[in-house]
XYZ file of C-alpha atoms in Angstrom:
545
model
C 9.049 -40.304 -34.426
C 12.679 -39.188 -34.202
C 14.542 -40.542 -31.172
C 15.521 -36.985 -30.139
C 11.860 -36.185 -29.405
C 11.350 -39.098 -27.014
C 12.826 -37.663 -23.726
C 10.014 -36.286 -21.520
C 11.978 -33.053 -20.936
C 11.884 -32.283 -24.678
C 8.173 -33.048 -24.911
C 7.445 -30.925 -21.845
C 9.242 -28.011 -23.462
C 7.350 -28.433 -26.754
C 3.949 -28.691 -25.059
C 4.681 -25.692 -22.820
C 5.594 -23.577 -25.869
C 2.359 -24.665 -27.564
C 0.281 -23.646 -24.547
C 2.078 -20.292 -24.298
C 1.486 -19.546 -27.994
C -2.181 -20.561 -28.109
C -3.263 -19.821 -24.532
C -4.482 -22.214 -21.818
C -8.131 -22.196 -22.968
C -7.597 -23.064 -26.627
C -4.742 -25.498 -25.917
C -6.505 -27.644 -23.270
C -8.410 -29.776 -25.804
C -5.237 -30.347 -27.840
C -3.187 -31.315 -24.777
C -5.962 -33.694 -23.631
C -5.935 -35.314 -27.087
C -2.151 -35.647 -26.967
C -2.405 -37.354 -23.564
C -4.695 -39.958 -25.136
C -2.592 -40.400 -28.281
C 0.257 -42.554 -26.928
C 2.069 -43.464 -23.726
C 5.080 -41.302 -24.627
C 2.911 -38.175 -24.863
C 0.636 -38.957 -21.913
C 2.691 -37.892 -18.897
C 4.239 -34.690 -20.356
C 0.881 -33.584 -21.791
C -0.907 -34.202 -18.468
C 1.807 -32.290 -16.591
C 1.264 -29.190 -18.734
C -2.525 -29.626 -18.771
C -2.787 -29.711 -14.957
C 0.068 -27.410 -14.002
C -1.953 -24.168 -13.917
C -5.612 -24.488 -12.864
C -8.194 -21.684 -12.866
C -11.042 -22.605 -10.524
C -12.045 -25.889 -8.925
C -13.948 -27.223 -11.948
C -11.092 -29.438 -13.271
C -10.546 -30.823 -9.764
C -14.261 -31.478 -9.235
C -14.594 -33.027 -12.711
C -11.718 -35.364 -11.874
C -13.392 -36.276 -8.568
C -16.699 -37.077 -10.308
C -14.965 -39.102 -13.024
C -13.268 -41.319 -10.416
C -16.573 -42.111 -8.651
C -18.920 -44.920 -9.703
C -22.010 -43.823 -11.570
C -24.766 -42.524 -9.309
C -22.493 -41.519 -6.411
C -22.365 -37.856 -7.487
C -25.459 -35.809 -8.186
C -26.961 -32.295 -8.199
C -28.951 -31.269 -5.120
C -32.171 -29.244 -5.081
C -30.189 -25.986 -5.395
C -28.342 -27.271 -8.476
C -24.963 -27.589 -6.778
C -22.812 -30.709 -6.949
C -23.082 -33.183 -4.076
C -21.920 -36.741 -3.359
C -23.771 -39.576 -1.591
C -20.836 -41.197 0.236
C -17.195 -40.510 1.188
C -14.460 -41.392 -1.285
C -12.568 -44.654 -0.904
C -8.764 -44.940 -0.837
C -8.577 -46.426 -4.340
C -10.622 -43.509 -5.649
C -8.299 -41.027 -3.971
C -5.346 -42.829 -5.582
C -6.860 -42.178 -9.007
C -7.467 -38.524 -8.210
C -3.931 -38.062 -6.866
C -2.505 -39.019 -10.258
C -3.773 -35.662 -11.482
C -3.781 -33.414 -8.407
C -0.067 -33.967 -7.761
C 0.626 -32.174 -11.059
C -1.063 -28.909 -9.968
C 1.446 -26.116 -9.260
C -0.823 -23.066 -9.509
C -4.480 -22.664 -8.441
C -6.838 -19.646 -8.528
C -10.173 -19.850 -6.693
C -12.992 -17.275 -6.909
C -16.172 -17.034 -4.865
C -18.453 -17.850 -7.817
C -16.558 -21.092 -8.446
C -17.217 -22.247 -4.883
C -20.940 -21.657 -5.339
C -21.190 -24.784 -7.527
C -20.336 -27.279 -4.749
C -22.097 -28.145 -1.491
C -20.761 -28.900 1.977
C -20.419 -32.664 1.302
C -17.960 -32.088 -1.525
C -16.027 -29.648 0.680
C -15.886 -32.191 3.500
C -14.671 -34.877 1.092
C -11.849 -32.645 -0.174
C -10.875 -31.719 3.377
C -10.779 -35.409 4.374
C -8.339 -36.537 1.674
C -6.007 -39.187 3.206
C -2.896 -37.391 1.856
C -2.215 -33.744 0.969
C -4.782 -32.707 -1.622
C -2.307 -30.695 -3.733
C 1.145 -31.842 -2.577
C 3.104 -29.793 -5.156
C 1.140 -26.533 -5.054
C 3.380 -23.453 -5.346
C 1.001 -20.569 -6.179
C -2.421 -20.117 -4.564
C -4.875 -17.254 -5.118
C -8.020 -17.358 -2.951
C -10.790 -14.766 -3.410
C -13.556 -15.712 -1.002
C -14.440 -14.456 2.482
C -16.947 -17.084 3.704
C -15.977 -18.913 6.876
C -17.565 -22.172 5.678
C -14.798 -22.520 3.061
C -11.874 -21.626 5.335
C -11.300 -25.327 6.253
C -10.877 -26.037 2.528
C -8.394 -23.174 2.219
C -6.520 -24.522 5.233
C -6.299 -27.918 3.502
C -4.718 -26.318 0.419
C -2.009 -24.536 2.425
C 1.183 -26.590 2.319
C 4.929 -26.114 2.914
C 5.506 -26.037 -0.860
C 3.658 -22.725 -1.376
C 5.857 -19.770 -2.328
C 3.163 -17.329 -3.552
C -0.093 -16.714 -1.668
C -2.876 -14.220 -2.466
C -5.724 -13.865 0.046
C -8.440 -11.393 -0.877
C -11.435 -10.741 1.356
C -11.692 -7.085 0.386
C -15.390 -7.461 -0.439
C -16.138 -8.104 3.238
C -15.435 -5.592 6.000
C -16.321 -7.953 8.849
C -13.498 -9.189 11.078
C -13.355 -12.956 11.510
C -11.719 -15.110 14.141
C -11.360 -17.957 11.630
C -9.516 -15.692 9.165
C -7.255 -14.405 11.920
C -6.464 -17.935 13.094
C -5.597 -18.988 9.555
C -3.331 -15.949 9.069
C -1.525 -16.603 12.338
C -0.682 -20.151 11.208
C 0.853 -19.109 7.857
C 4.412 -18.983 9.193
C 4.173 -22.588 10.393
C 2.125 -23.966 7.477
C 3.873 -22.177 4.619
C 7.345 -21.117 5.828
C 8.665 -20.819 2.252
C 6.287 -18.055 1.155
C 8.213 -15.469 -0.856
C 5.258 -13.370 -2.086
C 2.214 -12.589 0.069
C -0.843 -10.511 -0.849
C -3.344 -10.084 1.972
C -6.337 -7.756 1.569
C -9.166 -7.385 4.095
C -10.631 -4.024 3.002
C -8.776 -2.189 5.734
C -10.399 -4.178 8.544
C -9.182 -2.538 11.766
C -9.164 -5.589 14.001
C -6.817 -6.501 16.832
C -7.168 -10.146 15.824
C -6.135 -9.541 12.193
C -3.235 -7.273 13.195
C -1.922 -9.758 15.751
C -2.310 -12.588 13.231
C -0.269 -10.805 10.556
C 2.446 -9.967 13.086
C 2.593 -13.646 14.066
C 2.705 -14.749 10.433
C 5.521 -12.328 9.587
C 7.636 -13.764 12.388
C 7.619 -17.131 10.615
C 8.059 -15.963 7.011
C 11.831 -15.649 6.958
C 12.047 -15.920 3.146
C 9.422 -13.259 2.370
C 10.435 -11.015 -0.554
C 7.183 -9.202 -1.409
C 4.303 -8.088 0.813
C 1.095 -6.333 -0.281
C -1.579 -5.623 2.309
C -4.233 -3.150 3.402
C -3.844 -4.061 7.072
C -1.754 -1.194 8.401
C -0.940 -0.832 12.073
C 2.047 0.699 13.805
C 2.638 -2.636 15.576
C 3.270 -4.303 12.206
C 6.115 -1.953 11.254
C 8.744 -3.322 13.702
C 8.089 -6.859 12.432
C 8.574 -5.723 8.838
C 11.716 -3.784 9.715
C 13.432 -6.977 10.886
C 12.658 -9.106 7.818
C 16.085 -9.340 6.143
C 14.811 -10.676 2.802
C 11.966 -8.185 2.174
C 12.446 -6.345 -1.136
C 8.975 -5.044 -2.046
C 6.369 -3.513 0.261
C 2.931 -2.239 -0.762
C 0.549 -0.712 1.789
C -3.007 0.211 0.801
C -4.023 2.829 3.383
C -7.477 4.125 4.305
C -8.644 7.349 5.938
C -8.918 5.443 9.225
C -5.189 4.663 9.242
C -4.462 8.375 9.727
C -6.322 8.190 13.055
C -4.035 5.450 14.380
C -1.854 6.648 17.293
C 1.725 7.068 16.128
C 4.502 5.321 18.093
C 6.987 7.362 20.103
C 9.888 5.275 18.806
C 11.181 5.408 15.225
C 10.655 2.358 12.976
C 13.800 2.103 10.847
C 13.894 -0.116 7.765
C 17.496 -1.029 7.065
C 16.611 -3.758 4.534
C 17.578 -3.052 0.939
C 14.136 -2.492 -0.606
C 13.802 -2.551 -4.350
C 10.449 -0.798 -4.132
C 7.992 0.624 -1.624
C 4.488 1.535 -2.752
C 1.673 3.334 -0.924
C -1.882 3.568 -2.236
C -3.737 6.277 -0.315
C -7.034 8.237 -0.488
C -5.428 11.637 0.260
C -1.862 12.925 0.814
C -2.745 13.723 4.447
C -3.123 9.992 5.231
C 0.432 9.213 4.145
C 1.827 12.307 5.856
C 0.376 11.035 9.137
C 1.420 7.414 8.665
C 5.008 8.292 7.681
C 5.714 9.972 10.999
C 8.552 8.152 12.782
C 9.175 5.786 9.855
C 12.570 5.811 8.122
C 13.659 3.817 5.055
C 17.447 3.839 4.933
C 18.212 2.043 1.676
C 15.085 1.987 -0.480
C 15.692 2.466 -4.212
C 12.193 3.030 -5.618
C 9.007 4.571 -4.173
C 5.576 4.931 -5.745
C 2.761 6.886 -4.103
C -0.649 6.415 -5.677
C -3.326 8.904 -4.568
C -6.928 8.208 -5.552
C -8.920 11.288 -4.628
C -12.247 9.780 -5.688
C -14.721 12.576 -4.787
C -12.402 14.459 -2.422
C -11.534 18.031 -3.546
C -7.923 18.519 -4.563
C -6.002 20.802 -2.195
C -2.608 22.039 -3.484
C -1.362 22.303 0.122
C -1.719 18.504 0.361
C 1.036 18.077 -2.216
C 3.356 20.428 -0.339
C 2.879 18.533 2.939
C 3.231 15.187 1.173
C 6.568 16.055 -0.458
C 7.896 17.459 2.814
C 6.932 14.341 4.812
C 8.154 12.055 2.055
C 11.629 13.630 1.950
C 12.086 13.163 5.695
C 11.494 9.413 5.816
C 13.423 8.252 2.728
C 17.183 8.393 2.330
C 19.153 10.105 -0.489
C 19.809 6.611 -1.903
C 16.468 6.747 -3.725
C 16.706 6.269 -7.492
C 13.032 6.348 -8.537
C 10.152 8.482 -7.234
C 6.678 8.276 -8.738
C 3.683 10.261 -7.517
C 0.508 9.073 -9.235
C -2.564 11.248 -8.598
C -6.051 10.342 -9.816
C -7.900 13.664 -10.058
C -11.702 13.941 -9.763
C -11.841 16.071 -12.940
C -15.112 14.774 -14.322
C -17.444 17.788 -14.289
C -17.660 21.251 -15.806
C -15.808 22.733 -12.812
C -12.667 21.163 -14.277
C -12.125 24.278 -16.377
C -12.181 26.520 -13.287
C -9.677 24.307 -11.452
C -7.275 23.963 -14.371
C -7.133 27.718 -14.956
C -6.721 28.740 -11.297
C -3.124 29.853 -10.417
C -3.672 28.806 -6.789
C -3.108 25.205 -7.864
C 0.368 25.958 -9.255
C 3.050 24.377 -7.081
C 5.989 26.677 -6.334
C 9.634 25.644 -6.327
C 9.772 25.780 -2.509
C 7.311 22.872 -2.371
C 9.549 20.742 -4.619
C 12.868 21.802 -3.037
C 12.846 19.017 -0.368
C 13.354 16.504 -3.198
C 16.665 18.098 -4.274
C 18.559 16.000 -1.704
C 17.825 12.832 -3.713
C 20.896 13.269 -5.894
C 20.869 9.668 -7.194
C 17.502 9.966 -8.933
C 17.233 8.333 -12.347
C 13.437 8.362 -12.639
C 11.184 11.167 -11.331
C 7.446 11.408 -11.987
C 5.776 14.605 -10.746
C 3.433 14.701 -13.696
C 0.245 15.348 -11.714
C 1.231 18.795 -10.388
C 0.632 22.176 -11.939
C 4.232 23.290 -12.559
C 3.380 26.716 -14.015
C 4.999 28.600 -11.108
C 8.416 26.953 -11.649
C 10.700 29.143 -13.772
C 13.879 28.559 -15.793
C 16.262 29.273 -12.894
C 14.408 26.807 -10.659
C 14.491 24.076 -13.295
C 18.222 24.674 -13.726
C 18.689 24.088 -9.968
C 16.621 20.907 -10.201
C 18.595 19.624 -13.194
C 21.915 20.307 -11.424
C 20.667 18.408 -8.353
C 19.586 15.353 -10.393
C 22.393 14.805 -12.939
C 21.607 11.074 -13.305
C 18.017 11.551 -14.494
C 16.914 9.200 -17.269
C 13.136 9.756 -17.144
C 11.594 13.065 -16.115
C 7.842 13.786 -16.010
C 6.898 17.170 -14.634
C 3.430 18.757 -14.681
C 2.172 17.589 -18.079
C -0.514 14.970 -17.327
C -3.421 17.415 -16.780
C -4.601 20.202 -19.087
C -3.438 23.019 -16.811
C -4.378 26.379 -18.315
C -2.106 28.475 -16.116
C 0.588 29.846 -18.484
C 3.919 28.175 -17.626
C 6.838 30.232 -16.359
C 9.259 27.811 -17.995
C 10.596 28.733 -21.426
C 12.829 27.048 -23.961
C 15.801 28.251 -21.901
C 14.746 26.058 -18.977
C 14.307 23.134 -21.366
C 17.893 23.676 -22.579
C 19.145 23.694 -18.959
C 17.539 20.272 -18.494
C 19.239 18.846 -21.598
C 22.543 20.443 -20.640
C 22.805 19.155 -17.046
C 21.021 15.767 -17.352
C 23.086 13.933 -19.944
C 21.415 10.534 -19.417
C 17.859 11.613 -20.246
C 15.915 9.533 -22.732
C 12.337 10.462 -21.765
C 10.899 13.938 -21.008
C 7.347 15.083 -20.263
C 7.374 18.814 -19.589
C 5.126 21.819 -20.395
C 6.917 25.073 -21.271
C 6.498 28.183 -23.399
C 8.117 27.133 -26.651
C 9.553 30.169 -28.380
C 12.729 30.924 -30.359
C 15.934 31.660 -28.432
C 19.335 32.937 -29.512
C 21.254 29.821 -30.564
C 24.569 31.644 -30.007
C 23.886 32.434 -26.350
C 24.268 30.325 -23.248
C 23.152 27.728 -22.377
C 22.087 26.824 -25.951
C 25.542 27.275 -27.495
C 27.246 25.101 -24.833
C 24.761 22.211 -24.731
C 25.809 18.929 -26.296
C 22.953 17.369 -28.326
C 21.186 14.412 -26.717
C 20.752 11.508 -29.157
C 18.942 9.204 -26.695
C 15.611 11.061 -26.818
C 13.329 10.056 -29.719
C 9.986 11.348 -28.375
C 8.986 14.352 -26.270
C 5.701 15.003 -24.440
C 4.817 18.664 -23.928
C 1.301 18.393 -22.483
C -0.378 21.767 -23.024
C 2.500 24.034 -24.077
C 2.004 27.449 -25.712
C 4.144 27.876 -28.796
C 5.391 30.712 -31.021
C 7.064 30.240 -34.442
C 6.810 26.442 -34.857
C 9.485 26.279 -37.582
C 12.128 27.878 -35.356
C 11.057 25.717 -32.432
C 11.370 22.591 -34.590
C 14.888 23.637 -35.654
C 15.892 24.250 -32.041
C 14.494 20.885 -30.932
C 16.259 19.129 -33.786
C 19.543 20.797 -32.846
C 19.244 19.692 -29.214
C 17.632 16.306 -29.921
C 18.776 15.140 -33.365
C 17.005 11.762 -33.055
C 13.662 13.351 -32.118
C 11.003 12.302 -34.631
C 7.806 13.616 -33.038
C 6.353 15.702 -30.221
C 3.308 14.405 -28.347
C 0.791 16.727 -26.708
C -2.645 16.812 -25.090
C -5.697 17.957 -27.004
C -9.040 19.460 -25.975
C -12.669 18.573 -26.580
C -14.521 20.872 -28.947
C -16.739 22.197 -26.131
C -13.799 23.023 -23.850
C -12.962 26.740 -23.634
C -9.280 27.274 -24.364
C -7.992 30.729 -23.321
C -4.912 32.551 -24.675
C -2.069 31.681 -25.078
C -3.243 28.057 -25.521
C -5.947 28.432 -28.180
C -3.859 27.438 -31.232
C -1.209 25.240 -29.626
C -2.474 21.946 -31.132
C -2.167 23.085 -34.728
C 1.226 24.723 -34.078
C 2.667 21.551 -32.543
C 1.388 19.561 -35.527
C 3.413 21.935 -37.730
C 6.443 21.215 -35.517
C 5.954 17.492 -36.103
C 5.672 17.953 -39.865
C 8.892 19.948 -39.942
C 10.710 17.546 -37.605
C 10.057 14.722 -40.066
C 11.651 16.770 -42.822
C 14.641 17.697 -40.665
C 15.162 14.107 -39.567
C 14.977 12.829 -43.140
C 17.382 15.493 -44.417
C 19.809 14.774 -41.554
C 19.767 11.077 -42.443
C 20.564 11.913 -46.076
C 23.380 14.229 -44.961
C 24.914 11.474 -42.820
C 24.724 9.007 -45.698
C 26.538 11.450 -47.998
C 29.158 12.384 -45.385
C 28.171 16.032 -45.036
C 28.566 17.991 -41.815
C 25.936 17.123 -39.207
C 23.208 19.739 -38.549
C 24.424 21.876 -41.464
C 20.891 21.850 -42.859
C 19.587 23.388 -39.620
C 22.152 26.201 -39.790
C 21.003 26.955 -43.327
C 17.341 27.059 -42.350
C 17.888 29.296 -39.331
C 20.281 31.703 -41.089
C 18.581 35.074 -41.703
C 20.302 35.448 -45.068
C 19.016 32.066 -46.158
C 15.454 32.945 -45.173
C 15.693 36.202 -47.099
C 16.144 34.248 -50.341
């Protein structure tokens, strides 16, 4: 072996790359073989082999291997048990491996394989069971295993995930454990804590107590929402990411008279809610002064969609976030799973008017805006021009194209040109509009500088007239555009005018765009004037020949 390969740091790097390339499951046998090959390989191979553990099986297997034959056994229920406590020399053998564990994930089914004696033995270890543990994920809600969880919590932990979302019962033991997190694990930087929205004074008080001790916390995800938690979060100077999962019961919580102001510089705030009304209620008297990115996920489940919900949501949203926002994403999961979908998608009452969107115009620093869930058919060219002028820094814009809305759009190609003209940084657009030829010599078409950043365009369900002219216009505005993506319909779905032939027409646009792009590339290679081929194709005299 070359001398350069002998340092443990080099071997660690090689073994880590091998595990990353082949995956932890397929690489475990190889790493175990390497650990048995020679003394030089042993320690680095064991470090990689034990660094990231999924379940307690490796730990239990190590425990059994260190015990004399006959001390461990299976009980009448088939779970592992032991006949006596472990001795110090046996713990010393186990510690050679457990001190290498940095990450551990534990699921309820994995705890079903051990009995109370094994749990008691692990709890009674003479020294910290996992002294170098950094990441811990615990998905079990049984109180009998909470002492084991408490044993695993150490000052070295920086990431902790606690998930009892499959149990809605409040627990004093869980609350006591939560309250001690600040003292036990003061270096936690990422905390996920889910209790299925348990509305318990004990849990709320415990989280408030924990937050007081987590001075280095960067990310928090939880479904325990209470107005008393907000002031504690507002005074965490390091917090960068906040994710609240809200339930319908959170909307019934009494709102505080005082305003909770978050002055921390958040990278992202995320809310997952069952209906827009829940967030509208919970956002009262809450202000985020310097947040840069917000995502609102709405999962309607079986709740009917009410267009007024969106109007109230946008209005409430605009009042609690500052103009410093750069990214806004609204993600709606519609319950469109039955035949009534056709009636909803074709009903103009669901079209959101410009007045409902106007409160967002104050966010002049936006680079990323996702309003893709709405029906934007009531927004016209003049309104889109106002929006584009208000958001000149837009890079990604998704607006009303995610659902198969069958309300004819008021937007035309003119509005699309306004967007290209005023938002010079765009590189991604999802927008339904009536695609039809316009006069290339008139404003704003004649004054718009082509955008070469955009290579794909999503038009959802957009009616189209004269696909060849539309392709030429798109190529003139977006010379690097190679294809247009669109939604399609099932064969049994009734498609009314003017949407009935849009799929085939947009396929013709794509065919012609490929030709235009190829010809433009040839023109550039031969040094001819850019876009001259488009002028030829759109010239009436040329078409006459």
